[in-house]
Coordinates of C-alpha atoms in Angstrom, one line a residue:
Chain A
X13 CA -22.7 5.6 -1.7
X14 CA -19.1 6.1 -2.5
X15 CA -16.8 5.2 -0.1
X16 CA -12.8 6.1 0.2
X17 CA -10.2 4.2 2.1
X18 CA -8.0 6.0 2.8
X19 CA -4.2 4.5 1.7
X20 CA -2.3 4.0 4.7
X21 CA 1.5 2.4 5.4
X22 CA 2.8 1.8 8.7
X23 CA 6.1 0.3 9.1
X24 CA 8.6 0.5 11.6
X25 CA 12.6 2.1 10.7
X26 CA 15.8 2.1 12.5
X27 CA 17.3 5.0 14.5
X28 CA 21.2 4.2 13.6
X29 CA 23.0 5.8 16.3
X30 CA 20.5 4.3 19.2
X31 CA 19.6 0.8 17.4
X32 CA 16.2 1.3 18.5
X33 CA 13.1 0.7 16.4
X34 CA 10.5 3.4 15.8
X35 CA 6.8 3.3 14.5
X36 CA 6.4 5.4 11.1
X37 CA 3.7 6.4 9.7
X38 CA 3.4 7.5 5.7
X39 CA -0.3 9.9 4.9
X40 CA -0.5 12.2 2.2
X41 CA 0.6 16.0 1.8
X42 CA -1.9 18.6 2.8
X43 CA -2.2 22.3 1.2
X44 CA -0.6 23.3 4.6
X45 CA 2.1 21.3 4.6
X46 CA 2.9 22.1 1.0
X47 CA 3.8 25.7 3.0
X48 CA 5.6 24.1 5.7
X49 CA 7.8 22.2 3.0
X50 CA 8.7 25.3 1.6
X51 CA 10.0 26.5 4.7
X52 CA 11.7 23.7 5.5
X53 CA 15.6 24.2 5.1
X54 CA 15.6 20.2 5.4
X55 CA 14.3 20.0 1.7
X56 CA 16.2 21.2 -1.3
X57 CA 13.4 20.5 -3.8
X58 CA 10.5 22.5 -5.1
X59 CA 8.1 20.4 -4.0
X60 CA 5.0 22.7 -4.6
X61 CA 5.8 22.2 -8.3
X62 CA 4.3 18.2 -7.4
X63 CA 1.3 19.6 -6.0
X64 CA -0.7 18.2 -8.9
X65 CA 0.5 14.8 -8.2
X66 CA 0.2 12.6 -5.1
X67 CA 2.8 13.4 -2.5
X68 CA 3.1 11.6 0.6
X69 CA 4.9 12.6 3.4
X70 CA 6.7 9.8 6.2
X71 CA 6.5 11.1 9.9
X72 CA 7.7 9.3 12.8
X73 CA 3.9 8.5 14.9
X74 CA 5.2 9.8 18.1
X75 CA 6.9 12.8 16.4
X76 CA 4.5 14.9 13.8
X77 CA 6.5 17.9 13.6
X78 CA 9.1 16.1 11.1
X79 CA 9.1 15.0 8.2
X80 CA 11.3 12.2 7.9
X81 CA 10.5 11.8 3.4
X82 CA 8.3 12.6 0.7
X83 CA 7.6 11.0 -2.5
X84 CA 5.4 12.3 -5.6
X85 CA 4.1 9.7 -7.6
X86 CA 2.2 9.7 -10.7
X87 CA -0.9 7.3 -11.6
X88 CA 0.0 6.1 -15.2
X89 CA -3.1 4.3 -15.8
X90 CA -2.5 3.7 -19.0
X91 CA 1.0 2.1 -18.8
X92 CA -0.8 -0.1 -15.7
X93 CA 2.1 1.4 -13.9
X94 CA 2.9 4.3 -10.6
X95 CA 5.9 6.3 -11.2
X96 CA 7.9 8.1 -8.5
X97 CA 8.4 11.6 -10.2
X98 CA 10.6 12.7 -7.0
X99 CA 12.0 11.1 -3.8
X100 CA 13.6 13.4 -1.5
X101 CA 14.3 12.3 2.3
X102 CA 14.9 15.0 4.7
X103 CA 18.8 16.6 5.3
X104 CA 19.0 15.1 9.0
X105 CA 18.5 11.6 7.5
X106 CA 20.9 11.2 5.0
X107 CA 24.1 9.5 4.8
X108 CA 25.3 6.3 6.6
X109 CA 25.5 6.1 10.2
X110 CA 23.7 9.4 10.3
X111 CA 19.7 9.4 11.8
X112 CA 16.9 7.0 10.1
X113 CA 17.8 4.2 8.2
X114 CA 15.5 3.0 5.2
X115 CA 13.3 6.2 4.2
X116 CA 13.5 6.0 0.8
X117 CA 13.2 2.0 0.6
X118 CA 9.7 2.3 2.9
X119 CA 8.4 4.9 0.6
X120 CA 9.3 2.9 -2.6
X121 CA 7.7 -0.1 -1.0
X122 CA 4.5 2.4 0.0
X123 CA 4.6 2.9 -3.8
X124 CA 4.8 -0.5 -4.6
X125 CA 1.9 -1.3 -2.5
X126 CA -0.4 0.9 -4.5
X127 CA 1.0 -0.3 -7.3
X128 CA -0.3 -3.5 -6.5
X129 CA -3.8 -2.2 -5.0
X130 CA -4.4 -0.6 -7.9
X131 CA -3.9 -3.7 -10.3
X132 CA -0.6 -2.9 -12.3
X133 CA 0.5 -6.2 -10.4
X134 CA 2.8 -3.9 -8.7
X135 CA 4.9 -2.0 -11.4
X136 CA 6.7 1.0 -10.2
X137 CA 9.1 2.8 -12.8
X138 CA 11.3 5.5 -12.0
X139 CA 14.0 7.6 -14.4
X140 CA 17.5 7.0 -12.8
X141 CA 20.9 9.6 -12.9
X142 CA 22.9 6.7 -14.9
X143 CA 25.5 6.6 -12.6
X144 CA 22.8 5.0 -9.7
X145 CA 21.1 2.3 -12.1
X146 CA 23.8 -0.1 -10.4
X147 CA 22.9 1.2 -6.5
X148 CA 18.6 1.2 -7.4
X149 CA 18.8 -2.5 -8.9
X150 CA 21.0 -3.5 -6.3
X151 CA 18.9 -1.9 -2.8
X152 CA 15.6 -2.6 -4.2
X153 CA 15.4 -4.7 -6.9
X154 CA 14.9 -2.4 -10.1
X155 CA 15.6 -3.7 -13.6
X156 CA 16.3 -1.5 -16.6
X157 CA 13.3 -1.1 -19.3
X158 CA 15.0 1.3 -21.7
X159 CA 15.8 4.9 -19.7
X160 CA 13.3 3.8 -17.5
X161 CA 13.5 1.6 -14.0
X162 CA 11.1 -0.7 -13.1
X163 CA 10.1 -3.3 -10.5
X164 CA 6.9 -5.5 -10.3
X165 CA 5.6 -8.9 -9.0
X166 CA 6.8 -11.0 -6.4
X167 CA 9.6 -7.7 -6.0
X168 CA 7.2 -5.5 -5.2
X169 CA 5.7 -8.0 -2.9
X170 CA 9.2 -8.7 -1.2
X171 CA 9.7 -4.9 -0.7
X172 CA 6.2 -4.3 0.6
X173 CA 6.2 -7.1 2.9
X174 CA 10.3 -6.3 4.3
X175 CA 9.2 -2.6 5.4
X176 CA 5.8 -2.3 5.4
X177 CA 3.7 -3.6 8.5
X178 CA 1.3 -6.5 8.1
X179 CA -1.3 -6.7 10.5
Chain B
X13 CA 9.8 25.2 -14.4
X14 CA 10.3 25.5 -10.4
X15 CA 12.0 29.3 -9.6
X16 CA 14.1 26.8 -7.3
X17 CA 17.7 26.5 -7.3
X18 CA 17.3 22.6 -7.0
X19 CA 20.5 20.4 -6.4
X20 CA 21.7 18.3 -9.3
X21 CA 23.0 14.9 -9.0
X22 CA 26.4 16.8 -9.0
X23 CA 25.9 18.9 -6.2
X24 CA 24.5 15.9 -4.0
X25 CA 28.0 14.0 -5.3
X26 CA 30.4 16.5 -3.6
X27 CA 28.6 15.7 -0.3
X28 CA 27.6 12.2 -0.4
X29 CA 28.5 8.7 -2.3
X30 CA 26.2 7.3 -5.3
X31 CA 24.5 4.7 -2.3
X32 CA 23.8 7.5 -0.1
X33 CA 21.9 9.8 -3.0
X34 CA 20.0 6.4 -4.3
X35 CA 19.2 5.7 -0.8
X36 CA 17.8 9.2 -0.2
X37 CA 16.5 10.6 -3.6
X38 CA 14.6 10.1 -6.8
X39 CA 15.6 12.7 -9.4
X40 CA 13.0 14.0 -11.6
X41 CA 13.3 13.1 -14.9
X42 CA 15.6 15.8 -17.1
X43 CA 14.9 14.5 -20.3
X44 CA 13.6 17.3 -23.5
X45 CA 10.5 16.5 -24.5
X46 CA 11.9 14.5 -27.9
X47 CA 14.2 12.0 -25.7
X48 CA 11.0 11.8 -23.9
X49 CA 8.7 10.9 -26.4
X50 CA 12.0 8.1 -27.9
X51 CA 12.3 6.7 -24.0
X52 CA 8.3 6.6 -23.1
X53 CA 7.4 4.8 -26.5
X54 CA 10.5 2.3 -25.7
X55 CA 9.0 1.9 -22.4
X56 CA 5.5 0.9 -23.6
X57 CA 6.7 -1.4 -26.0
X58 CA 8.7 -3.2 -23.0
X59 CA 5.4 -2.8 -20.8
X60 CA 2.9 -4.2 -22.7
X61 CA 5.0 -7.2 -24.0
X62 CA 5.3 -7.7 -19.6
X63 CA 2.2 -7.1 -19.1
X64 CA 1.5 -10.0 -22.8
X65 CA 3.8 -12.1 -21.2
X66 CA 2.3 -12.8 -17.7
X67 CA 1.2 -17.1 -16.7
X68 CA -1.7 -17.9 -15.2
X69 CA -0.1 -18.0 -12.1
X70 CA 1.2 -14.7 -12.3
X71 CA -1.9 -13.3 -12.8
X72 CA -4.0 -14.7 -10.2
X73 CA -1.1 -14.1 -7.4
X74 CA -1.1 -10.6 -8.2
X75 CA -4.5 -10.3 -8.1
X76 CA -4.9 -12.7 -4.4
X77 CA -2.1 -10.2 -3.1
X78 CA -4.3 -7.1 -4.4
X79 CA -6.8 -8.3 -2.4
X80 CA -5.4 -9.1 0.3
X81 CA -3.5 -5.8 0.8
X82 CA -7.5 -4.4 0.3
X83 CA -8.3 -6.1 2.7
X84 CA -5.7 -4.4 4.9
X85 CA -7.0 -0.9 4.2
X86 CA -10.4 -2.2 5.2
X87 CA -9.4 -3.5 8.5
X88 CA -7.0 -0.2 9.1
X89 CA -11.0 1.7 9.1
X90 CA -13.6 1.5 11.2
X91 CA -16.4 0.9 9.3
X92 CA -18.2 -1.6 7.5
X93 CA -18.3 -1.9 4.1
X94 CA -20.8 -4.8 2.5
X95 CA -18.5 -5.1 -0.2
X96 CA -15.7 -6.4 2.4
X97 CA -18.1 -8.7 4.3
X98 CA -17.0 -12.7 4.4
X99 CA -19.3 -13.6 1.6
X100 CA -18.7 -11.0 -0.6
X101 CA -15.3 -11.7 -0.5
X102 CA -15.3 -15.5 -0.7
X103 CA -17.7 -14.8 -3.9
X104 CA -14.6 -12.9 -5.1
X105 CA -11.8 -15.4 -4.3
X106 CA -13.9 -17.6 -5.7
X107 CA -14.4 -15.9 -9.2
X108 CA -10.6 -15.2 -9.0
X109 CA -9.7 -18.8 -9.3
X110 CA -11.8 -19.3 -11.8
X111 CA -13.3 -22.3 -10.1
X112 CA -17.4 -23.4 -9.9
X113 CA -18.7 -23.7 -6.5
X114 CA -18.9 -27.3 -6.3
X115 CA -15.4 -27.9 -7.4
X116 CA -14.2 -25.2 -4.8
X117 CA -16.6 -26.6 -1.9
X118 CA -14.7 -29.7 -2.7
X119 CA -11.3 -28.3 -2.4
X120 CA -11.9 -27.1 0.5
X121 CA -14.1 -30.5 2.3
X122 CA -17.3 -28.7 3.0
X123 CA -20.6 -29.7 1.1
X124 CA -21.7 -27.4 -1.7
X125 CA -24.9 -26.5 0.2
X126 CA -23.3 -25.6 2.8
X127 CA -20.7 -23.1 0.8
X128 CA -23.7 -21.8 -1.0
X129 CA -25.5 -20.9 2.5
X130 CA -22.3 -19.3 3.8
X131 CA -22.3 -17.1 0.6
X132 CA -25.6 -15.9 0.5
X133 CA -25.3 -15.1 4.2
X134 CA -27.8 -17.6 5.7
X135 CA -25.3 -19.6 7.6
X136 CA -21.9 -17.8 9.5
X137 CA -18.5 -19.1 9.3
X138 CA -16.5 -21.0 11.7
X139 CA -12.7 -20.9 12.0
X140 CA -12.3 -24.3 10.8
X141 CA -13.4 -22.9 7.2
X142 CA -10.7 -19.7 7.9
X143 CA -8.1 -22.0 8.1
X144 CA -8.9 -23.6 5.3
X145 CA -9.3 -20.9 3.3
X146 CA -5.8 -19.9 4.1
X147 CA -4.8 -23.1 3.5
X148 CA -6.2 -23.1 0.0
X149 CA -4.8 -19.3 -0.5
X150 CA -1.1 -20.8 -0.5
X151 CA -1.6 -18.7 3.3
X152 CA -1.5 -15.9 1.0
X153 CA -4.9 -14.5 2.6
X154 CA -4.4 -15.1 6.2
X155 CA -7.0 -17.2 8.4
X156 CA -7.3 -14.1 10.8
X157 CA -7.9 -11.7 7.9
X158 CA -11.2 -14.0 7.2
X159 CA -12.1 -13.8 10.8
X160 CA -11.5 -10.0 10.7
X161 CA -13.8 -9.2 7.7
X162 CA -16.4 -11.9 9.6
X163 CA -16.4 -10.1 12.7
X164 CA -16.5 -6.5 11.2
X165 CA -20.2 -7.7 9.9
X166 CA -21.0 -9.7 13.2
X167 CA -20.1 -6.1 15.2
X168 CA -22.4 -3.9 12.5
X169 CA -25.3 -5.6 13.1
X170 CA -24.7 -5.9 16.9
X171 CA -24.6 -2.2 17.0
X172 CA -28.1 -2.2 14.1
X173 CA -30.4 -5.1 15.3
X174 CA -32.4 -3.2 17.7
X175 CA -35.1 -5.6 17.1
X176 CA -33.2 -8.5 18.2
X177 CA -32.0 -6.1 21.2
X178 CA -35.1 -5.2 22.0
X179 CA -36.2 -9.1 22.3
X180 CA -33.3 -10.0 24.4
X181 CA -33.4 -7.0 27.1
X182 CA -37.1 -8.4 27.3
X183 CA -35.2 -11.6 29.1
X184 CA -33.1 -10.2 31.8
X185 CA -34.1 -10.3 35.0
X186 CA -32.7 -8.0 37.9
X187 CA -30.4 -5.9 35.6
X188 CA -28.0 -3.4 37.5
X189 CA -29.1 -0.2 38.0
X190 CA -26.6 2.8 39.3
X191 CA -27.7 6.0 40.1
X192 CA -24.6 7.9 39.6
X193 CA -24.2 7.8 35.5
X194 CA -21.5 9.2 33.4
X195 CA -21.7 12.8 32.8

């Protein structure tokens, strides 16, 4: 019998202008909300054209209607590695001092965690605009492997184990 | 391509600083496909050397952390899985270290008998071997995640030993009975 376990990350982010703490939850993109993105005016990216990879979507637990960020990643099996294709966090969230703090860095870290689950000892790679190289190494730890960016290791353990619950 | 009018980095930079779009987006990659094919087979030269390059130690930490994080997505179900039950996962710490059994029963203070009945499931496990297990595990694989993955089996065949149930109910005496019963 084959059985699936299904990938979960739970992890808890930062409402900036309250201070309080809220429960996240990160699952993966259904055909329907594939639609709903589209509609979404909070989302400037075509994310239908990642349907053939594996999106995830991050909601707040005790608000479903949201999406708070979405990541595509791609399983690069042969390079032992998972690469974040697109990262896009929703409108409302952006900016400092302005709703959610730490989307993006819980997703990457939700990467990095299947990275590591999978056996690529946590390797993530990502392709950077060249004027954020500086701002990726520096928030999460990236270092440059030709026009690619890449973290692994006990980096990817750090990451995982900063935003992502343990039990 | 997407019929989308996406943003470019440049758009994004008229409303927010460099940190902000790093701390909200990853861009596709823009490259033609012959800067492509230069970057990718720069990348898997860097890659495998990494990957050449790894200790010992850096091996068997990320592979303890893949399982453990496993592990997590076990316990985050609510089944059982025979592949996640104590022994089965000892057997594959064990085979991860790279250790025989009686070395590792010694690490570890228990006799080798004793490990081998816990692994072929003819003897359960008591905390005192958890918390030496995370001991032993640099406290990599918590004590509690062993007493999860022990309990998860204990609970499966509470619920599937109807023999044994069947035995024990034979032993009560003056069992409660209610006539009003949930609907």
């Amino acid at each position: 019998m084959y059985i699936c376990i299904i990938s979960k990350g739970y992890m808890k982010l930062k409402h900036l202008p309250s201070d309080n703490e809220l429960d996240a939850a990160i699952s993966e993109v259904s055909k329907e909300d594939f639609n709903r993105i589209k509609r979404d005016k909070n989302f400037s990216f075509d994310w239908q054209f990642e349907e053939t990879n594996d999106v995830y979507k991050m909601q707040l637990v005790s608000e479903k209607t949201e999406i708070l960020g979405l990541m595509s990643l791609i399983d690069r099996k042969d390079e032992y590695r998972i690469h974040i294709n697109l990262l896009e966090t929703n409108e409302r969230q952006r900016g400092k001092n302005n709703g959610i703090d730490n989307i993006a860095a819980c997703l990457i870290a939700f990467a990095a965690e299947i990275a590591i689950k999978r056996g690529y000892y946590g390797f993530v790679s990502l392709t950077p605009k060249t004027k954020l190289i500086d701002h990726y190494q520096d928030k999460y730890g990236f270092r440059q492997y030709g026009r690619y960016l890449g973290i692994d290791g006990v980096t990817s353990q750090n990451l995982v184990e900063k935003h992502l619950k343990d039990e | 391509m997407s019929k989308y009018k996406e943003p470019t980095y440049e758009d994004l930079r008229k409303k927010y600083t460099d940190e902000e779009i790093a701390e909200s987006f990853v861009f596709r990659s823009t490259m033609t496909v012959d800067e492509q094919a230069v970057a990718d087979k720069e990348f898997r030269k860097h890659r495998f050397e990494l990957l050449k390059n790894m200790s010992d130690e850096q091996v068997l930490h990320g592979e303890l952390l893949r399982t453990k994080y496993l592990m997590k997505d076990y316990f985050n179900q609510n089944f059982f899985i025979d592949e996640y039950s104590f022994s089965n996962q000892l057997r594959k710490y064990i085979s991860l270290l790279n250790r025989n059994m009686a070395n590792f029963a010694s690490d570890i203070d228990i006799h080798k008998t004793k490990l081998s009945r816990i692994l072929n499931d003819r003897e359960n496990p008591n905390i005192d071997l958890m918390y030496r297990l995370e001991q032993h595990s640099g406290k990599m694989i918590p004590a509690t995640y062993w007493y999860k993955l022990h309990s998860r089996k204990l609970e499966e065949e509470i619920k599937r030993n109807d023999e044994k149930r069947m035995d024990e109910y034979k032993k009560v005496k003056n069992e409660l009975k209610f006539k009003i019963s949930a609907k």
